[in-house]
Coordinates of C-alpha atoms and ligand atoms in Angstrom, one line a residue:
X1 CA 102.0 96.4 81.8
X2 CA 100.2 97.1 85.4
X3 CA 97.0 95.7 86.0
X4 CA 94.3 97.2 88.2
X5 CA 91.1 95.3 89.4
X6 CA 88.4 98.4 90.0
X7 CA 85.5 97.5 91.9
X8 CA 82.7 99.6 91.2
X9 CA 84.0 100.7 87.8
X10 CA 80.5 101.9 86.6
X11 CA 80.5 104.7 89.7
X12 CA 81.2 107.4 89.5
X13 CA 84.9 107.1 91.1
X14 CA 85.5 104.3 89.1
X15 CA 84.9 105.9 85.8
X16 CA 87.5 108.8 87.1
X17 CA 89.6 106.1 88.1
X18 CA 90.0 104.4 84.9
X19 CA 90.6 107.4 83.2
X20 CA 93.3 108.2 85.3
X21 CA 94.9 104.3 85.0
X22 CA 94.5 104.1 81.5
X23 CA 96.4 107.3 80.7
X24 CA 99.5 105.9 83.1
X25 CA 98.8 103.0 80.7
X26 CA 97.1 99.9 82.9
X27 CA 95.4 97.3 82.0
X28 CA 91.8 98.1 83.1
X29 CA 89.2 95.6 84.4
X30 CA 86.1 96.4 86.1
X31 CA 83.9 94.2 88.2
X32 CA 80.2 94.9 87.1
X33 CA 77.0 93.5 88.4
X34 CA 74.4 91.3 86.1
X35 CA 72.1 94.1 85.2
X36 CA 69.3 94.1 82.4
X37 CA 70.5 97.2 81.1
X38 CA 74.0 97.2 80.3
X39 CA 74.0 100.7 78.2
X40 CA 73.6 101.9 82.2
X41 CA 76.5 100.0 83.8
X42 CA 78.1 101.8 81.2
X43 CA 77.2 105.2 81.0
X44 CA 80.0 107.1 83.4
X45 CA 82.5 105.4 81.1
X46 CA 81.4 106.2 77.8
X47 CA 81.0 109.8 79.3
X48 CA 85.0 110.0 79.8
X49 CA 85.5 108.1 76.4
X50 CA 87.2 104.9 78.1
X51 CA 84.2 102.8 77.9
X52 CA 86.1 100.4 75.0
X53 CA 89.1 100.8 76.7
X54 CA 88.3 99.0 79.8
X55 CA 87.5 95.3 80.3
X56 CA 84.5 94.2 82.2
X57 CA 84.0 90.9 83.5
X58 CA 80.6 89.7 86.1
X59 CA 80.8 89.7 89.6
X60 CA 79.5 90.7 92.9
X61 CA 81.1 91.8 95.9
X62 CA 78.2 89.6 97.7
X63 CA 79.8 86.6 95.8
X64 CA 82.8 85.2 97.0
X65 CA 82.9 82.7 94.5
X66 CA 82.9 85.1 91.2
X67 CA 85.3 87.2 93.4
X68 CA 87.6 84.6 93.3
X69 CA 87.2 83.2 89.7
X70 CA 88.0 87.2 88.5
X71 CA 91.1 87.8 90.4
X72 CA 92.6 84.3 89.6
X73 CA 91.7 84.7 86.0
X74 CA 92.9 88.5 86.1
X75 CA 95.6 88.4 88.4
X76 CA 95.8 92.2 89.1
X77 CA 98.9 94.1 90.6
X78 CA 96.2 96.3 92.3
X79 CA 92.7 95.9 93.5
X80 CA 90.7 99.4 94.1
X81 CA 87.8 98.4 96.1
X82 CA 85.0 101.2 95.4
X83 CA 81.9 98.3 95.0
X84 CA 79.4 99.7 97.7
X85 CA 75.7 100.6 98.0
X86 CA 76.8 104.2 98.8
X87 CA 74.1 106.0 99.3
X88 CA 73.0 107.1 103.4
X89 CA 70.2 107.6 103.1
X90 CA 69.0 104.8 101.2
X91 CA 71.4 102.6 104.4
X92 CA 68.3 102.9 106.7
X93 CA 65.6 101.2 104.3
X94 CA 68.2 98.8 103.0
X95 CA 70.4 98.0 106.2
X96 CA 70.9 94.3 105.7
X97 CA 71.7 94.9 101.4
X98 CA 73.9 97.8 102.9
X99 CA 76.2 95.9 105.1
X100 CA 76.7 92.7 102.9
X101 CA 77.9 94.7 99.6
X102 CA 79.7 97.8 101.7
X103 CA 81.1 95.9 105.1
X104 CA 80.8 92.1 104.1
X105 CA 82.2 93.2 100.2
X106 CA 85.2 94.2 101.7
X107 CA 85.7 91.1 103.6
X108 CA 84.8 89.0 100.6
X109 CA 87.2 90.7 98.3
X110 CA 90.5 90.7 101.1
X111 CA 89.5 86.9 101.8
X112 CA 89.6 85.9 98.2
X113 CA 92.7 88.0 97.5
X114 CA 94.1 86.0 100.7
X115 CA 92.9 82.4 99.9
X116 CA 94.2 83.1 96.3
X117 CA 98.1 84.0 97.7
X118 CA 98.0 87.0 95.4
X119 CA 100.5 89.8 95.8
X120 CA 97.9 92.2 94.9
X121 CA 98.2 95.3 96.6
X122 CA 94.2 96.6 97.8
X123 CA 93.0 99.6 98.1
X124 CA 89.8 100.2 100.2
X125 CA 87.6 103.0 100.1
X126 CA 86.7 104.2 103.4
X127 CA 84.5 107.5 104.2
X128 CA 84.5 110.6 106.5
X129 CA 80.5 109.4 106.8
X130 CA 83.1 107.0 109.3
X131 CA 83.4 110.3 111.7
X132 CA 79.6 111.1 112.3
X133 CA 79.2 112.5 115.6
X134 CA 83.0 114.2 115.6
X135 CA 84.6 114.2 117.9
X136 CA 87.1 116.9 116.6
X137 CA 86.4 119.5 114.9
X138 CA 89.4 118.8 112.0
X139 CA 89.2 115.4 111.0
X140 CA 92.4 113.4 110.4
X141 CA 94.2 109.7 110.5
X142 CA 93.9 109.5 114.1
X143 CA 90.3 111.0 115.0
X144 CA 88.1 108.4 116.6
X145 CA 85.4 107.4 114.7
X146 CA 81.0 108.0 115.9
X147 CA 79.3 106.6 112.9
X148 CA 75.7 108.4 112.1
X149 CA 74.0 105.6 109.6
X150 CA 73.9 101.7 108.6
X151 CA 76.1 103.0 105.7
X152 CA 79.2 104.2 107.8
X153 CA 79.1 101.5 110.5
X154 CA 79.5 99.0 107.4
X155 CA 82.2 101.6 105.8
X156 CA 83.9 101.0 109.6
X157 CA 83.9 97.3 109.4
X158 CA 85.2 97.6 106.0
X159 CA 87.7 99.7 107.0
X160 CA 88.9 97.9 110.1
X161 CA 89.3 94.6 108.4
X162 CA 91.4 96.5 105.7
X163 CA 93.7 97.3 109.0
X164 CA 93.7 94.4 110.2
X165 CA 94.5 92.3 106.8
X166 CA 97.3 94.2 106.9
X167 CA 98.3 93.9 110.1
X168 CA 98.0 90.1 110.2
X169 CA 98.6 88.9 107.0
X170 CA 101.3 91.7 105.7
X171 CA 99.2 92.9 103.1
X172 CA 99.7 95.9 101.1
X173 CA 96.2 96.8 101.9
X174 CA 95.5 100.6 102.4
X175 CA 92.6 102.5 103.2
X176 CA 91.7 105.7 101.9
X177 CA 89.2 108.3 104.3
X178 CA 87.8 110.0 101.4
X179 CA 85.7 113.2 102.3
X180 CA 83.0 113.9 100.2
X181 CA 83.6 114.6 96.3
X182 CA 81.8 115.0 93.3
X183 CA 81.6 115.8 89.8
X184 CA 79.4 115.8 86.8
X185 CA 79.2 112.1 86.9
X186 CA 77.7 112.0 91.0
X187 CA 74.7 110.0 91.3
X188 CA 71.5 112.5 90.9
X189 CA 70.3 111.3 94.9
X190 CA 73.3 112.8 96.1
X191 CA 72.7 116.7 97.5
X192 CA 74.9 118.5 95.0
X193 CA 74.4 117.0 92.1
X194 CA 70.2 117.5 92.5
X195 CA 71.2 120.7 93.4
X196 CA 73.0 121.6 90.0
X197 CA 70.7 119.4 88.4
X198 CA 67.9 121.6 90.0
X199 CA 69.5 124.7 89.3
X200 CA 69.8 123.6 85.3
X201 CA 66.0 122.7 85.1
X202 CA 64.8 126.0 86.5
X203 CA 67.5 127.9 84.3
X204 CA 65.7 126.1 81.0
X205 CA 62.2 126.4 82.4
X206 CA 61.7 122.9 82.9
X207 CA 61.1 123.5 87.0
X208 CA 60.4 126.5 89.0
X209 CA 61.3 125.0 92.8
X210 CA 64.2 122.4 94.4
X211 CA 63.0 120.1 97.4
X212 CA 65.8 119.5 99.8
X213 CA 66.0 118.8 103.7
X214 CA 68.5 120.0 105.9
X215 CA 70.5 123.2 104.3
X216 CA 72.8 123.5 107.8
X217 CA 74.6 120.3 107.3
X218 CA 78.3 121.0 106.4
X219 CA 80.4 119.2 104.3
X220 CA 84.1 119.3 103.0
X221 CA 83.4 118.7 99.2
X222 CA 86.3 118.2 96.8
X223 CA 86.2 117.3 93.0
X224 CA 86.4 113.3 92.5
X225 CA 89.1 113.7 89.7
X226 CA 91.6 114.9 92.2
X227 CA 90.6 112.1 93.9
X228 CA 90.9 108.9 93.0
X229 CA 94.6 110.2 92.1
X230 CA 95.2 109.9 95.8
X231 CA 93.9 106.4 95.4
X232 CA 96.7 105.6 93.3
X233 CA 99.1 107.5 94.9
X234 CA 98.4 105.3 97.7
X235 CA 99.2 102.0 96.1
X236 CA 102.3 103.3 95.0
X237 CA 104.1 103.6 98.1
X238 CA 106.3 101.3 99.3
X239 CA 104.4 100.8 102.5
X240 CA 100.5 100.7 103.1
X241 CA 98.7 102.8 105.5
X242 CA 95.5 104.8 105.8
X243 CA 95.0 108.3 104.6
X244 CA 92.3 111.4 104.9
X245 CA 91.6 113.2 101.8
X246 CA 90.2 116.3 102.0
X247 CA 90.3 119.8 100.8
X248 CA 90.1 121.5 104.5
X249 CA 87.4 123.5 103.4
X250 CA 83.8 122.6 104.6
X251 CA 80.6 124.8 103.5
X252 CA 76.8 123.8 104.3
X253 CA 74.2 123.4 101.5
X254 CA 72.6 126.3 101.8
X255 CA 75.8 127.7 101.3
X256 CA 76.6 125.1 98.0
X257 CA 73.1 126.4 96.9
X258 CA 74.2 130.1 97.0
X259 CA 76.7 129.1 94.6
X260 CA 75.2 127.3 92.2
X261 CA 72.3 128.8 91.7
X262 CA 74.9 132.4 91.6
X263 CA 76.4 130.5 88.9
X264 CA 73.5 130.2 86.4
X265 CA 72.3 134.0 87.9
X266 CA 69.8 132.7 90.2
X267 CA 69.1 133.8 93.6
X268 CA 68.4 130.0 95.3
X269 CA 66.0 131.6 98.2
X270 CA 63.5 132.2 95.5
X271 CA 63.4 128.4 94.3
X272 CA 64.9 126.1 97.2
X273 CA 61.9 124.6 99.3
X274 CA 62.9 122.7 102.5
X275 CA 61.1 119.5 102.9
X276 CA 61.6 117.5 105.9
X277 CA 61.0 114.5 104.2
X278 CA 64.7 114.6 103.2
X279 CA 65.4 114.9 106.8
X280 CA 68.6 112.3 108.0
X281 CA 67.4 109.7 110.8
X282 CA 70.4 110.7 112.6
X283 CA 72.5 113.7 110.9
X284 CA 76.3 114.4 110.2
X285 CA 76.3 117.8 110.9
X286 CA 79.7 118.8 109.9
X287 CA 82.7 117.2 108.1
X288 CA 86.3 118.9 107.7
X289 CA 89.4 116.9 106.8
X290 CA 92.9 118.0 107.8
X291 CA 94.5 116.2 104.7
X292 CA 98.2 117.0 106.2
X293 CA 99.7 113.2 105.8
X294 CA 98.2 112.7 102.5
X295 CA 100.3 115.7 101.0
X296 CA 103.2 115.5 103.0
X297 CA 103.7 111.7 102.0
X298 CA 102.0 111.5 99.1
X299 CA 102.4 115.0 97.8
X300 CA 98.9 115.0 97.4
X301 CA 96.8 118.1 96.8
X302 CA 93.4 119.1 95.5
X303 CA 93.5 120.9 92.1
X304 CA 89.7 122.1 92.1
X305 CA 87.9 124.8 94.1
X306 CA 84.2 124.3 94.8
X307 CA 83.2 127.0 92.8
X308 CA 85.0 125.3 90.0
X309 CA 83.5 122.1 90.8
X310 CA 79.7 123.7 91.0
X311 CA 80.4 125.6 87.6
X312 CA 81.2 122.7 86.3
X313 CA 78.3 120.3 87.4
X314 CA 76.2 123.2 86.9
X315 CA 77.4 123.3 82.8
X316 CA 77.5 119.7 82.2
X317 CA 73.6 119.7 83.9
X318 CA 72.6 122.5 81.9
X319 CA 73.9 120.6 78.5
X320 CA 72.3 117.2 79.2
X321 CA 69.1 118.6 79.8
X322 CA 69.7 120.5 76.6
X323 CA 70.3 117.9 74.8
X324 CA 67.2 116.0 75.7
Ligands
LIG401 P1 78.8 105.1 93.3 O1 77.5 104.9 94.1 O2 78.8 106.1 92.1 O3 79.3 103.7 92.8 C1 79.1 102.5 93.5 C2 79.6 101.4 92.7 O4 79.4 100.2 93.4 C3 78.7 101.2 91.4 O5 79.6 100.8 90.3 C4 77.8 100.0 91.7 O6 77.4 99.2 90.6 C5 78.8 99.2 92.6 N1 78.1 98.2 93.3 C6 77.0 98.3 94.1 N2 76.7 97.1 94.6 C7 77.6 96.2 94.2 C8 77.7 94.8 94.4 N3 76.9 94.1 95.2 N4 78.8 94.2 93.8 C9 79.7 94.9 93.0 N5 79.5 96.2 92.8 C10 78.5 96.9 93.4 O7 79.9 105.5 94.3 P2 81.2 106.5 94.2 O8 81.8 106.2 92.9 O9 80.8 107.9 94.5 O10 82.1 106.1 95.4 C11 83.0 105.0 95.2 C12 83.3 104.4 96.6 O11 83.8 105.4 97.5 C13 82.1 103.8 97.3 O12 82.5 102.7 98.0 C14 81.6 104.9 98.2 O13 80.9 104.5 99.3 C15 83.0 105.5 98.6 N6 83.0 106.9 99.0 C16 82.5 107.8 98.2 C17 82.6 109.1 98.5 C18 82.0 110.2 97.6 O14 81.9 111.3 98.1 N7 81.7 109.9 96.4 C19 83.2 109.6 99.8 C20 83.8 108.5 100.6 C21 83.7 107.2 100.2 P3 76.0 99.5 89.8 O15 76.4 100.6 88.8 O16 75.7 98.2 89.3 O17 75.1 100.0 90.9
LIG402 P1 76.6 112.1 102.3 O1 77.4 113.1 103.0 O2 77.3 110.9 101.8 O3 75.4 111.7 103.1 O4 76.1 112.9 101.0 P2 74.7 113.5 100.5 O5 75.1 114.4 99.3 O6 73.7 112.5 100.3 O7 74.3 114.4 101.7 C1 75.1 115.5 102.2 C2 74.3 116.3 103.2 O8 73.3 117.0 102.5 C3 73.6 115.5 104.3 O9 73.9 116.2 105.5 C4 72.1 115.6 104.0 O10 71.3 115.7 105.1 C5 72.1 117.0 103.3 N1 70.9 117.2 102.4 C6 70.0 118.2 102.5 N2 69.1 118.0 101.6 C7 69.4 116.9 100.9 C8 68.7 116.2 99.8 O11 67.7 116.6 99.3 N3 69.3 115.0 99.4 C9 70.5 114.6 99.9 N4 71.0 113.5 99.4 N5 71.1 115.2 101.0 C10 70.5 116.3 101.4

């Protein structure tokens, strides 16, 4: 029986990502933080129904120490590192937090991997945030990198050591340029899910208006299901390298509003409000991945269309809220 190691098991990759392991029939375990509210840490997994199926032990990717104890008491084949504070905007009030848990975290969890003499293969999650300022205007493997935030320059480090771990220590160590995805299970502070989460409360009269900032900004949004599959197709290969996963398709908010509010048969320029308050320090305009290696080697595609993806975060919003 394979095991897996999942860092950041109670995001919202993580949950996908046990889902996914479980049914190829892994051994699950999940590094979760000390929190005083465990139903939380939770949550994502009882949502897919793997909650009892997974093992969770304590640890922090600040903590070198409980990294350690884990992986020598686990002993996984593979190590998904998705642990991160992952949220931009959040990097500029909390720059410090940010790059010890999503720069440092990474170094913490290769070193202990390393000092341990494990075979584990690793499997980093890097971001397209890592692009910023492009400098092409298709994204792939070998587009130098402009980081925009606190948040991606720690992603880079993270990234770079990931390279280099591999390149100096022969690890099977890959790292994965995700672009952005989501899902029903996205953390409410990101811009489509308070979108569809907007777009539910007005639908059930709960809200008339949606605050957001900039509606321009462009982004290549894919479904995180299909996702973290290319996390595992990674690890399978016989050799490790880094890979840009992306749908190829990139749409601004404004454009993302248009169809979710169009799904619930709502016109969104009679309840979005732009506030500049939500306004980036420093803004990624425009992200579009050219995914070619990923399905060529990995035979690798998206499955989910974003008006698939908004319908569905759209639904699942409109049932919680019910619900309550
Ligand atoms: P989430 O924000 O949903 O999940 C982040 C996870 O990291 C949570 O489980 C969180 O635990 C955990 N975490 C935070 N701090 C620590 C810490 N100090 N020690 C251990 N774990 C910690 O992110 P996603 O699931 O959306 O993303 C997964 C990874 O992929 C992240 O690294 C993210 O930056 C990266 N990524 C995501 C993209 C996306 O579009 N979703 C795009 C590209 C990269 P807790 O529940 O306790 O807060
Ligand atoms: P990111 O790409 O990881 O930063 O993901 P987000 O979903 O947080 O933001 C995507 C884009 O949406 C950025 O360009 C933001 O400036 C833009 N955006 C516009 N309004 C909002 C908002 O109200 N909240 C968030 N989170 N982003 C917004």
């Amino acid at each position: 029986m394979k095991t897996a190691l999942i860092t950041g098991i109670s995001g919202q990759d993580g949950a996908y990502l046990s889902q996914l392991l479980l049914q190829k029939g892994y051994r699950v375990v999940g590094l979760v933080r000390r929190s005083s509210n465990q139903e939380k840490a939770s949550e994502r997994l009882r949502w897919l129904g793997v909650e009892k199926d997974v093992e969770l032990m304590d640890g922090d990717l600040t903590d070198l120490s409980s990294l350690i104890r884990v992986l020598a008491k686990v002993q996984p084949g593979e190590v998904y590192n998705l642990g991160a504070q992952s949220f931009v905007a959040l990097s500029w009030q909390q720059p410090i937090l940010t790059g010890e848990v999503t720069g440092m975290g990474a170094f913490n969890m290769l070193e202990a991997i390393r000092l341990l003499a494990l075979k584990s293969r690793f499997y980093q999650a890097s971001s397209s945030e890592m692009y910023g300022l492009i400098q092409a205007p298709l994204q792939n493997e070998t587009t130098p990198f402009y980081p925009r935030s606190p948040y991606a320059v720690a992603k880079l480090a993270a990234h770079w050591i990931t390279v280099n771990y591999r390149e100096s220590f022969a690890m099977h160590a890959s790292s994965g340029i995700l672009f952005n995805h989501e899902s029903p299970l996205r953390g409410i502070e990101f811009v489509t899910r308070k979108i569809t989460d907007g777009v539910a409360r007005i639908k059930l009269g709960l809200a008339t208006h949606l605050e957001l900032g900039n509606l321009e900004a462009a982004r290549d949004w894919g479904h995180a299901r299909d996702y973290v599959k290319a996390m595992w197709l990674m690890m399978q290969q016989e050799s490790p390298r880094d890979y840009v996963v992306a749908t190829g398709r990139s749409v601004t908010i404004r454009a993302f509003c248009e169809i979710a509010f169009g799904h619930a048969g709502l016109n969104y320029q009679n309840h979005v409000r732009v506030n500049p308050a939500f306004f980036r320090l420093a803004e990624v305009d425009c992200l579009k991945g050219d995914a070619t290696k990923a399905r060529e080697r990995l035979g690798w595609a998206p499955e989910t269309t974003l008006e698939e993806l908004a319908a569905e975060m759209v639904e699942a919003d409109l049932r919680r809220l019910a619900q309550k």
